[in-house]
Amino acid sequence: MRTKGWLRAHKWLLARRATQLGILALFLLGPWFGIWLVKGNLTSSLTLGVLPLTDPFVLAQSLAAGHLPYREALIGAGIVLAFYLLVGGRIYCAWVCPVNIVTDFAAWLRRRLGIKGGRAPDARLRLWLLAFVLVVAAVTGSLAWEWVNPVSMLHRGLIFGFGLAWGLVAGVFLYDLLVASRGWCGRICPMGAFYALLGTRALVRVSAGRRSACDDCMDCFAVCPEPQVIRPALKAIGQHHPLILDKDCTACGRCVDVCGKDVFRITTRFDRSES
Amino acid sequence: MRCGLCVRDCPYDTLKLAELGDNVATGTPYFEARKVPCEMCDDIPCVVACPTGALDRGLTDIEDARMGLAVLIDHETCLNYLGLRCDVCYRVCPVIDRAITLERFHNPRSDRHALFLPTVHSEHCTGCGKCEQACVLPDAAAIKVLPIALAQGSRAEHYLRGWEEREAAGGSLIGEQIELPVRGMEDQPYGDTRLRPDAPPAPAGLDSGWKP
């Protein structure tokens, strides 16, 4: 930050917060000010009375539960699915998901307070949980994860009212702060795992294009929510090109922000250039 | 999917999404009949808004809706059961005289008045909750909308109702029975035990057909 100045060292973070809060604001314009551009919530919504959008993860649960929704929900899920397939799966996590703000804050506070250790489950847990959720949906005939999903509960809570759902969000925050670094988004959330699987072939990628300038300060590893994705690209381990192609990369751009040597940039998966 | 689009399109702000800790599955739409009942819109905007089919678009006539079933659950506080003519639940019912009827019974306490008991008929009740909202009791209503599974018993299929069977078959299924004289009613046809045979007969069951 010393070399780049505060604004440049937070460029992508600010862009992300603006996107997250902007999307939330679109949903809140209706209930708060009576301006109904977008109705519903992230699970399923209707924009300007014509554009349906539906979360494909919830649709997958619905299909697993044996319920085929009406055309609007199918079209809506198709649009969202196409977007994340094309642009980047976990871009949802970093740029849209409201829980990201909570867990980013927990991670920041954890670094600030110097909290170390804790017990983090295996990162593959989220994939098992994803499969488990779909099986439970099939067995019970219900949207299984929506009984506990803090993502939909936080978003719905902000728009329609929380009840005790605050507790669940606070639980995620405390878990990430005290028990497991980046535990929720990086280890547990099956929704993130679902979007990660969507984004395996997606376009938008982070590249360590100026990796020759890297001075091993480790700032990117410290700030990255999925630090294991950096090494192959930065240190040319198991690959030659500098692209981060791991499906778990959320394209949050924090590595771009914090790197004093401008090693990283956000680009496309076809851009393998190096300088 | 708990998106709340039905809530947004409800013109009377009847529907709400359940919050965690409410007595309803979290995030699902519901309404509290005592506070804001369903106004039974003809165009059923909540059903039109639902993108998933959780609200079934097969429902095009709101009178076919079955949101629950009204039950006059408290006979001890209901004013009509006490012998008064409150009738408010009956009056506000959008399906008046079909979903709720007033049934006339003898009032044994005064022995000279009638009880007009509000009686719900599941065949017509939509569960809109107007009766529960309108009940004049100060806090909880005597008539409440309950989930249908909670409100109704299951009819024993093997148990035949003699009067229905007789009507369907055009006569008694078990043949005519031995006629024994009834003292004091020798002048009346067999089986007629009415004290005032000139009065018009009431049909069987609770639905007396009486209208105010």
Coordinates of C-alpha atoms in Angstrom, one line a residue:
Chain A
M1 CA 0.0 0.0 0.0
R2 CA 2.9 2.3 0.7
T3 CA 4.1 2.1 -2.8
K4 CA 0.7 2.5 -4.5
G5 CA -1.4 4.8 -2.3
W6 CA -4.7 3.8 -0.6
L7 CA -7.0 4.3 -3.5
R8 CA -5.0 2.1 -6.0
A9 CA -4.4 -0.5 -3.3
H10 CA -8.2 -0.8 -2.8
K11 CA -9.4 -0.4 -6.4
W12 CA -10.9 -3.8 -6.9
L13 CA -12.2 -4.0 -3.4
L14 CA -14.1 -0.8 -3.8
A15 CA -15.4 -1.9 -7.2
R16 CA -16.6 -5.1 -5.6
R17 CA -18.2 -3.4 -2.6
A18 CA -19.9 -1.0 -5.0
T19 CA -21.3 -4.0 -7.0
Q20 CA -22.4 -5.9 -4.0
L21 CA -24.1 -2.9 -2.3
G22 CA -25.5 -1.7 -5.7
I23 CA -27.2 -5.0 -6.3
L24 CA -28.6 -4.9 -2.7
A25 CA -29.7 -1.3 -3.2
L26 CA -31.6 -2.3 -6.4
F27 CA -33.5 -4.9 -4.3
L28 CA -34.1 -2.4 -1.4
L29 CA -35.3 0.5 -3.6
G30 CA -38.7 -1.1 -3.7
P31 CA -39.4 -1.9 0.0
W32 CA -37.7 1.3 1.2
F33 CA -38.6 3.9 -1.3
G34 CA -41.4 2.3 -3.4
I35 CA -39.3 2.3 -6.6
W36 CA -39.9 -1.2 -7.9
L37 CA -37.1 -1.9 -10.3
V38 CA -36.4 -5.4 -8.8
K39 CA -38.8 -7.5 -6.9
G40 CA -37.9 -10.6 -4.9
N41 CA -34.4 -11.6 -3.7
L42 CA -31.3 -13.3 -4.9
T43 CA -33.0 -16.7 -4.9
S44 CA -35.5 -15.6 -7.5
S45 CA -36.4 -12.1 -8.7
L46 CA -38.2 -10.2 -11.4
T47 CA -36.6 -7.0 -12.8
L48 CA -38.8 -4.3 -14.4
G49 CA -41.6 -6.8 -14.7
V50 CA -39.9 -8.7 -17.5
L51 CA -36.5 -10.2 -16.6
P52 CA -36.7 -13.2 -14.4
L53 CA -33.6 -14.3 -12.6
T54 CA -33.3 -17.5 -10.5
D55 CA -30.5 -19.0 -8.5
P56 CA -29.5 -22.2 -10.4
F57 CA -28.3 -23.7 -7.1
V58 CA -31.8 -23.4 -5.6
L59 CA -33.3 -24.6 -8.9
A60 CA -31.0 -27.7 -8.7
Q61 CA -32.4 -28.4 -5.2
S62 CA -35.9 -28.0 -6.5
L63 CA -35.3 -30.4 -9.4
A64 CA -33.6 -32.8 -7.0
A65 CA -36.7 -32.6 -4.8
G66 CA -38.8 -33.6 -7.7
H67 CA -40.4 -30.3 -8.5
L68 CA -40.2 -28.8 -12.0
P69 CA -40.9 -25.0 -11.6
Y70 CA -42.7 -22.8 -14.1
R71 CA -41.1 -21.5 -17.2
E72 CA -40.1 -18.1 -15.6
A73 CA -37.9 -19.8 -13.0
L74 CA -36.4 -22.1 -15.6
I75 CA -35.6 -19.1 -17.9
G76 CA -34.3 -17.1 -15.0
A77 CA -32.0 -19.9 -13.9
G78 CA -30.9 -20.4 -17.5
I79 CA -29.9 -16.7 -17.7
V80 CA -27.9 -16.8 -14.4
L81 CA -26.4 -20.1 -15.3
A82 CA -25.2 -18.8 -18.7
F83 CA -23.7 -15.7 -17.2
Y84 CA -21.6 -17.5 -14.6
L85 CA -20.7 -20.3 -17.0
L86 CA -19.4 -17.6 -19.3
V87 CA -18.0 -14.9 -17.0
G88 CA -16.8 -16.9 -14.0
G89 CA -18.5 -19.1 -11.4
R90 CA -17.2 -17.8 -8.2
I91 CA -17.5 -14.2 -9.4
Y92 CA -20.9 -14.7 -7.7
C93 CA -19.1 -15.2 -4.4
A94 CA -16.8 -12.2 -4.6
W95 CA -19.0 -9.7 -6.4
V96 CA -22.7 -10.5 -5.5
C97 CA -23.0 -12.7 -2.4
P98 CA -23.9 -10.6 0.7
V99 CA -22.1 -13.0 3.0
N100 CA -18.9 -12.2 1.3
I101 CA -18.9 -8.8 3.1
V102 CA -19.4 -10.6 6.4
T103 CA -16.6 -13.1 5.9
D104 CA -14.2 -10.6 4.4
F105 CA -14.7 -8.4 7.5
A106 CA -14.1 -11.5 9.7
A107 CA -10.9 -12.2 7.7
W108 CA -9.7 -8.6 8.0
L109 CA -10.4 -8.5 11.7
R110 CA -8.6 -11.8 12.1
R111 CA -5.5 -10.4 10.5
R112 CA -5.8 -7.2 12.5
L113 CA -6.2 -9.0 15.8
G114 CA -3.5 -11.4 14.9
I115 CA -5.7 -14.4 15.6
K116 CA -3.9 -17.5 14.5
G117 CA -4.7 -21.2 14.4
G118 CA -8.1 -22.8 14.9
R119 CA -9.5 -25.8 13.1
A120 CA -10.5 -25.5 9.5
P121 CA -12.2 -28.5 7.8
D122 CA -10.9 -29.9 4.6
A123 CA -11.6 -27.7 1.6
R124 CA -13.3 -30.6 -0.2
L125 CA -16.0 -30.6 2.5
R126 CA -18.1 -28.1 0.5
L127 CA -18.2 -30.5 -2.5
W128 CA -19.4 -33.4 -0.2
L129 CA -21.9 -31.0 1.3
L130 CA -23.1 -30.0 -2.1
A131 CA -23.8 -33.7 -3.0
F132 CA -25.3 -34.3 0.4
V133 CA -27.6 -31.3 0.1
L134 CA -28.9 -32.6 -3.3
V135 CA -29.4 -36.1 -1.9
V136 CA -31.3 -34.7 1.2
A137 CA -33.4 -32.6 -1.2
A138 CA -34.3 -35.7 -3.2
V139 CA -35.1 -37.7 -0.1
T140 CA -37.1 -35.1 1.7
G141 CA -38.6 -33.4 -1.3
S142 CA -37.7 -30.0 0.0
L143 CA -35.2 -27.3 -0.7
A144 CA -32.9 -28.8 1.9
W145 CA -30.1 -26.2 2.1
E146 CA -32.6 -23.3 2.2
W147 CA -33.5 -24.4 5.8
V148 CA -30.1 -23.2 6.9
N149 CA -28.5 -21.3 4.0
P150 CA -27.0 -18.1 5.5
V151 CA -26.6 -16.6 2.1
S152 CA -30.3 -16.5 1.2
M153 CA -31.2 -15.8 4.8
L154 CA -29.0 -12.7 5.0
H155 CA -30.2 -11.4 1.6
R156 CA -33.9 -12.2 2.3
G157 CA -33.5 -10.8 5.9
L158 CA -32.2 -7.5 4.7
I159 CA -35.2 -7.2 2.3
F160 CA -38.0 -8.9 4.1
G161 CA -37.0 -9.0 7.8
F162 CA -34.6 -11.2 9.7
G163 CA -36.2 -12.8 12.8
L164 CA -33.5 -14.9 14.3
A165 CA -31.6 -15.2 11.0
W166 CA -29.1 -12.6 12.4
G167 CA -27.8 -15.4 14.7
L168 CA -26.9 -17.5 11.7
V169 CA -25.0 -14.7 10.0
A170 CA -23.3 -13.8 13.3
G171 CA -22.4 -17.5 13.6
V172 CA -20.7 -17.5 10.2
F173 CA -18.8 -14.3 11.2
L174 CA -17.6 -15.7 14.6
Y175 CA -16.7 -19.1 13.0
D176 CA -14.5 -17.3 10.4
L177 CA -13.1 -15.0 13.0
L178 CA -12.3 -17.4 15.8
V179 CA -12.4 -21.0 14.5
A180 CA -11.4 -21.3 10.9
S181 CA -9.7 -18.7 8.7
R182 CA -11.9 -18.3 5.6
G183 CA -13.8 -21.3 6.9
W184 CA -17.3 -20.6 5.7
C185 CA -16.7 -19.5 2.1
G186 CA -13.6 -21.5 1.6
R187 CA -14.5 -24.8 3.2
I188 CA -18.2 -25.2 3.9
C189 CA -20.5 -23.3 1.6
P190 CA -22.0 -25.7 -0.9
M191 CA -23.4 -22.7 -2.9
G192 CA -19.8 -21.5 -3.5
A193 CA -18.8 -25.1 -4.5
F194 CA -21.7 -25.1 -6.9
Y195 CA -20.7 -21.8 -8.5
A196 CA -17.0 -23.0 -8.6
L197 CA -18.0 -26.0 -10.6
L198 CA -20.0 -23.7 -13.0
G199 CA -16.9 -21.6 -13.5
T200 CA -14.3 -24.2 -14.5
R201 CA -14.3 -23.0 -18.1
A202 CA -15.2 -19.3 -17.5
L203 CA -13.6 -16.3 -19.2
V204 CA -12.6 -13.9 -16.5
R205 CA -9.3 -14.8 -14.8
V206 CA -6.6 -13.4 -12.8
S207 CA -3.1 -13.6 -14.3
A208 CA 0.2 -13.3 -12.6
G209 CA 1.5 -11.7 -15.8
R210 CA 4.5 -9.9 -14.2
R211 CA 5.5 -12.7 -11.9
S212 CA 9.1 -12.1 -12.7
A213 CA 8.8 -9.0 -10.6
C214 CA 7.6 -10.9 -7.5
D215 CA 9.7 -10.3 -4.4
D216 CA 8.1 -13.0 -2.3
C217 CA 6.6 -10.6 0.2
M218 CA 3.6 -12.9 0.6
D219 CA 1.0 -10.1 0.7
C220 CA -1.1 -11.8 -1.9
F221 CA -1.2 -15.1 0.0
A222 CA -2.2 -13.3 3.2
V223 CA -5.1 -11.5 1.6
C224 CA -6.3 -14.2 -0.8
P225 CA -9.5 -16.0 0.3
E226 CA -8.3 -19.1 -1.6
P227 CA -4.5 -18.8 -1.3
Q228 CA -3.9 -22.3 -2.7
V229 CA -4.9 -21.1 -6.2
I230 CA -2.0 -18.6 -6.5
R231 CA 1.0 -20.9 -6.4
P232 CA 0.6 -22.7 -9.7
A233 CA 0.4 -19.4 -11.6
L234 CA 2.9 -17.4 -9.6
K235 CA 5.6 -20.0 -9.2
A236 CA 4.9 -22.0 -12.4
I237 CA 4.1 -25.2 -10.4
G238 CA 2.4 -27.8 -12.7
Q239 CA 1.8 -25.2 -15.4
H240 CA 3.8 -22.8 -17.5
H241 CA 1.4 -19.9 -18.1
P242 CA 0.7 -17.3 -15.5
L243 CA -3.1 -17.7 -15.5
I244 CA -5.0 -18.7 -12.3
L245 CA -7.3 -21.3 -13.8
D246 CA -8.3 -22.9 -10.5
K247 CA -12.1 -23.0 -10.2
D248 CA -12.0 -21.8 -6.6
C249 CA -10.5 -18.4 -7.5
T250 CA -13.3 -15.8 -6.9
A251 CA -11.7 -13.1 -9.1
C252 CA -12.0 -10.8 -6.2
G253 CA -8.9 -8.9 -7.3
R254 CA -7.5 -8.4 -3.8
C255 CA -4.1 -9.8 -5.0
V256 CA -4.1 -7.2 -7.8
D257 CA -4.8 -4.5 -5.1
V258 CA -2.2 -5.5 -2.5
C259 CA 0.7 -6.4 -4.8
G260 CA 3.4 -3.7 -4.6
K261 CA 5.0 -4.9 -7.7
D262 CA 1.8 -5.0 -9.9
V263 CA 2.3 -8.7 -10.6
F264 CA -1.4 -9.5 -11.0
R265 CA -4.1 -8.3 -13.4
I266 CA -7.6 -9.3 -14.1
T267 CA -7.9 -10.5 -17.7
T268 CA -9.4 -13.4 -19.7
R269 CA -8.4 -17.0 -19.9
F270 CA -6.9 -16.5 -23.4
D271 CA -4.4 -13.9 -22.2
R272 CA -1.3 -15.9 -21.4
S273 CA 1.1 -13.0 -22.1
E274 CA 3.8 -12.3 -19.7
S275 CA 6.0 -9.3 -19.2
Chain B
M1 CA -38.1 -20.7 -3.5
R2 CA -38.9 -18.2 -0.8
C3 CA -38.3 -15.3 -3.2
G4 CA -41.2 -13.2 -1.9
L5 CA -42.7 -12.3 -5.3
C6 CA -46.2 -13.3 -4.1
V7 CA -45.6 -11.0 -1.1
R8 CA -44.7 -8.1 -3.4
D9 CA -47.7 -8.6 -5.6
C10 CA -50.3 -8.9 -2.8
P11 CA -52.2 -5.6 -3.0
Y12 CA -53.4 -5.8 0.6
D13 CA -50.0 -6.6 2.2
T14 CA -51.6 -9.8 3.6
L15 CA -48.7 -12.1 2.8
K16 CA -45.4 -12.0 4.6
L17 CA -42.3 -14.1 4.4
A18 CA -41.6 -16.1 7.6
E19 CA -38.6 -15.1 9.5
L20 CA -36.4 -17.5 11.4
G21 CA -38.1 -18.1 14.7
D22 CA -41.6 -17.6 13.4
N23 CA -43.9 -20.7 13.6
V24 CA -43.7 -21.2 9.8
A25 CA -40.8 -22.7 7.7
T26 CA -38.3 -19.8 7.4
G27 CA -38.7 -17.7 4.3
T28 CA -42.0 -19.2 3.2
P29 CA -45.0 -16.9 2.7
Y30 CA -47.9 -16.9 5.2
F31 CA -50.5 -14.6 6.6
E32 CA -52.0 -14.0 10.0
A33 CA -55.8 -14.1 9.5
R34 CA -56.5 -12.3 12.8
K35 CA -54.5 -9.3 11.6
V36 CA -54.8 -9.2 7.8
P37 CA -56.9 -11.8 6.1
C38 CA -56.9 -12.8 2.5
E39 CA -59.2 -10.5 0.4
M40 CA -59.7 -13.2 -2.2
C41 CA -58.8 -11.1 -5.3
D42 CA -60.5 -12.2 -8.5
D43 CA -57.2 -12.1 -10.4
I44 CA -55.2 -13.9 -7.7
P45 CA -52.0 -11.8 -8.2
C46 CA -50.0 -13.9 -5.8
V47 CA -50.5 -17.0 -7.9
V48 CA -49.7 -15.2 -11.1
A49 CA -46.4 -13.9 -9.5
C50 CA -45.1 -17.2 -8.3
P51 CA -42.4 -18.4 -10.7
T52 CA -42.1 -21.9 -9.3
G53 CA -45.5 -23.4 -9.0
A54 CA -45.5 -23.4 -5.2
L55 CA -48.7 -21.5 -5.8
D56 CA -50.5 -23.5 -8.4
R57 CA -51.6 -21.7 -11.5
G58 CA -54.3 -24.3 -11.9
L59 CA -56.2 -22.2 -9.4
T60 CA -58.2 -19.6 -11.5
D61 CA -61.3 -19.2 -9.4
I62 CA -60.4 -17.9 -5.9
E63 CA -63.4 -19.7 -4.5
D64 CA -61.6 -23.0 -5.2
A65 CA -58.7 -21.9 -3.0
R66 CA -58.1 -24.0 0.1
M67 CA -55.7 -21.9 2.3
G68 CA -57.0 -23.6 5.4
L69 CA -60.3 -24.3 7.0
A70 CA -62.2 -22.0 9.4
V71 CA -63.2 -23.8 12.7
L72 CA -65.4 -22.4 15.3
I73 CA -63.0 -23.7 17.9
D74 CA -64.2 -22.1 21.1
H75 CA -67.8 -22.9 21.9
E76 CA -67.4 -21.3 25.4
T77 CA -66.7 -17.8 24.3
C78 CA -68.5 -17.6 20.9
L79 CA -71.4 -15.1 21.5
N80 CA -73.8 -17.1 19.3
Y81 CA -73.2 -20.2 21.4
L82 CA -74.1 -18.0 24.4
G83 CA -77.4 -17.3 22.8
L84 CA -76.7 -13.9 21.3
R85 CA -77.1 -12.8 17.7
C86 CA -73.5 -11.7 17.0
D87 CA -73.3 -13.4 13.6
V88 CA -70.3 -11.3 12.6
C89 CA -68.3 -14.2 11.2
Y90 CA -71.3 -15.3 9.1
R91 CA -71.9 -11.7 7.8
V92 CA -68.3 -11.1 6.7
C93 CA -67.8 -14.5 5.0
P94 CA -67.2 -13.9 1.3
V95 CA -68.8 -17.2 0.6
I96 CA -71.8 -16.4 2.9
D97 CA -74.5 -19.1 3.3
R98 CA -72.3 -21.7 1.7
A99 CA -69.0 -21.6 3.7
I100 CA -70.7 -20.5 6.9
T101 CA -74.3 -21.0 7.6
L102 CA -76.3 -20.2 10.8
E103 CA -77.9 -23.4 12.1
R104 CA -80.9 -23.0 14.4
F105 CA -81.0 -25.1 17.6
H106 CA -83.2 -25.0 20.7
N107 CA -81.6 -23.0 23.5
P108 CA -82.0 -25.2 26.5
R109 CA -80.9 -22.6 29.0
S110 CA -83.8 -20.2 28.4
D111 CA -85.9 -23.0 27.0
R112 CA -87.7 -20.4 24.8
H113 CA -85.1 -19.0 22.6
A114 CA -83.0 -20.3 19.7
L115 CA -79.3 -20.7 19.2
F116 CA -78.0 -19.7 15.8
L117 CA -74.7 -21.5 15.5
P118 CA -72.2 -20.4 12.9
T119 CA -71.3 -23.6 11.1
V120 CA -68.4 -24.0 8.6
H121 CA -68.8 -26.2 5.5
S122 CA -65.4 -27.5 4.3
E123 CA -66.8 -27.9 0.8
H124 CA -67.0 -24.1 0.3
C125 CA -64.6 -22.6 2.9
T126 CA -61.4 -21.1 1.3
G127 CA -59.7 -20.4 4.5
C128 CA -59.4 -16.7 3.7
G129 CA -59.7 -15.8 7.4
K130 CA -62.2 -12.9 7.2
C131 CA -64.2 -14.6 9.9
E132 CA -61.2 -14.9 12.2
Q133 CA -60.3 -11.3 11.7
A134 CA -63.8 -10.1 12.3
C135 CA -64.6 -12.1 15.4
V136 CA -65.6 -9.5 18.0
L137 CA -63.8 -11.2 21.0
P138 CA -61.1 -8.9 22.4
D139 CA -57.9 -10.9 21.7
A140 CA -58.0 -14.4 20.2
A141 CA -61.0 -15.2 18.0
A142 CA -63.4 -18.0 18.7
I143 CA -63.3 -19.0 15.0
K144 CA -59.9 -19.6 13.6
V145 CA -58.4 -20.7 10.3
L146 CA -56.5 -23.9 10.8
P147 CA -54.4 -26.1 8.5
I148 CA -56.9 -28.4 6.8
A149 CA -55.0 -31.5 8.1
L150 CA -55.4 -30.2 11.6
A151 CA -59.0 -29.1 11.2
Q152 CA -60.6 -32.1 9.6
G153 CA -61.1 -35.7 10.7
S154 CA -60.9 -38.3 8.1
R155 CA -64.2 -39.8 7.1
A156 CA -64.5 -43.6 7.5
E157 CA -65.2 -44.8 4.0
H158 CA -67.1 -47.9 5.3
Y159 CA -69.4 -45.9 7.4
L160 CA -72.5 -45.2 5.3
R161 CA -75.0 -42.5 6.0
G162 CA -78.4 -44.2 5.9
W163 CA -80.3 -41.1 4.7
E164 CA -77.8 -40.5 1.9
E165 CA -77.9 -44.2 0.8
R166 CA -81.7 -44.2 1.0
E167 CA -81.9 -41.2 -1.2
A168 CA -79.4 -42.6 -3.7
A169 CA -81.1 -46.0 -3.9
G170 CA -84.7 -44.6 -3.8
G171 CA -85.6 -46.6 -0.7
S172 CA -84.2 -48.3 2.4
L173 CA -81.3 -50.7 1.7
I174 CA -82.3 -53.1 4.5
G175 CA -86.0 -53.3 3.6
E176 CA -89.0 -52.1 5.6
Q177 CA -89.0 -52.9 9.3
I178 CA -91.6 -54.4 11.6
E179 CA -94.1 -51.7 12.6
L180 CA -94.8 -51.4 16.3
P181 CA -97.3 -48.8 17.5
V182 CA -96.1 -45.7 19.3
R183 CA -98.3 -44.7 22.1
G184 CA -100.0 -41.3 21.6
M185 CA -99.0 -41.2 17.9
E186 CA -101.4 -43.8 16.6
D187 CA -102.9 -41.4 14.1
Q188 CA -99.6 -40.6 12.4
P189 CA -97.9 -42.7 9.7
Y190 CA -95.4 -45.2 11.0
G191 CA -92.0 -43.6 11.8
D192 CA -93.4 -40.1 12.1
T193 CA -92.6 -39.2 15.7
R194 CA -93.0 -35.5 15.3
L195 CA -95.0 -33.8 18.1
R196 CA -96.3 -31.2 15.6
P197 CA -96.7 -33.1 12.3
D198 CA -98.0 -30.0 10.6
A199 CA -94.7 -28.2 10.8
P200 CA -92.5 -28.5 7.7
P201 CA -89.9 -31.2 8.0
A202 CA -86.2 -30.2 8.4
P203 CA -83.7 -32.0 6.3
A204 CA -81.2 -34.2 8.1
G205 CA -77.8 -33.1 9.2
L206 CA -76.6 -29.7 10.4
D207 CA -77.7 -27.9 7.3
S208 CA -81.2 -27.0 8.1
G209 CA -81.5 -24.7 5.1
W210 CA -82.7 -21.9 7.4
K211 CA -81.9 -18.4 6.1
P212 CA -82.3 -15.2 8.2

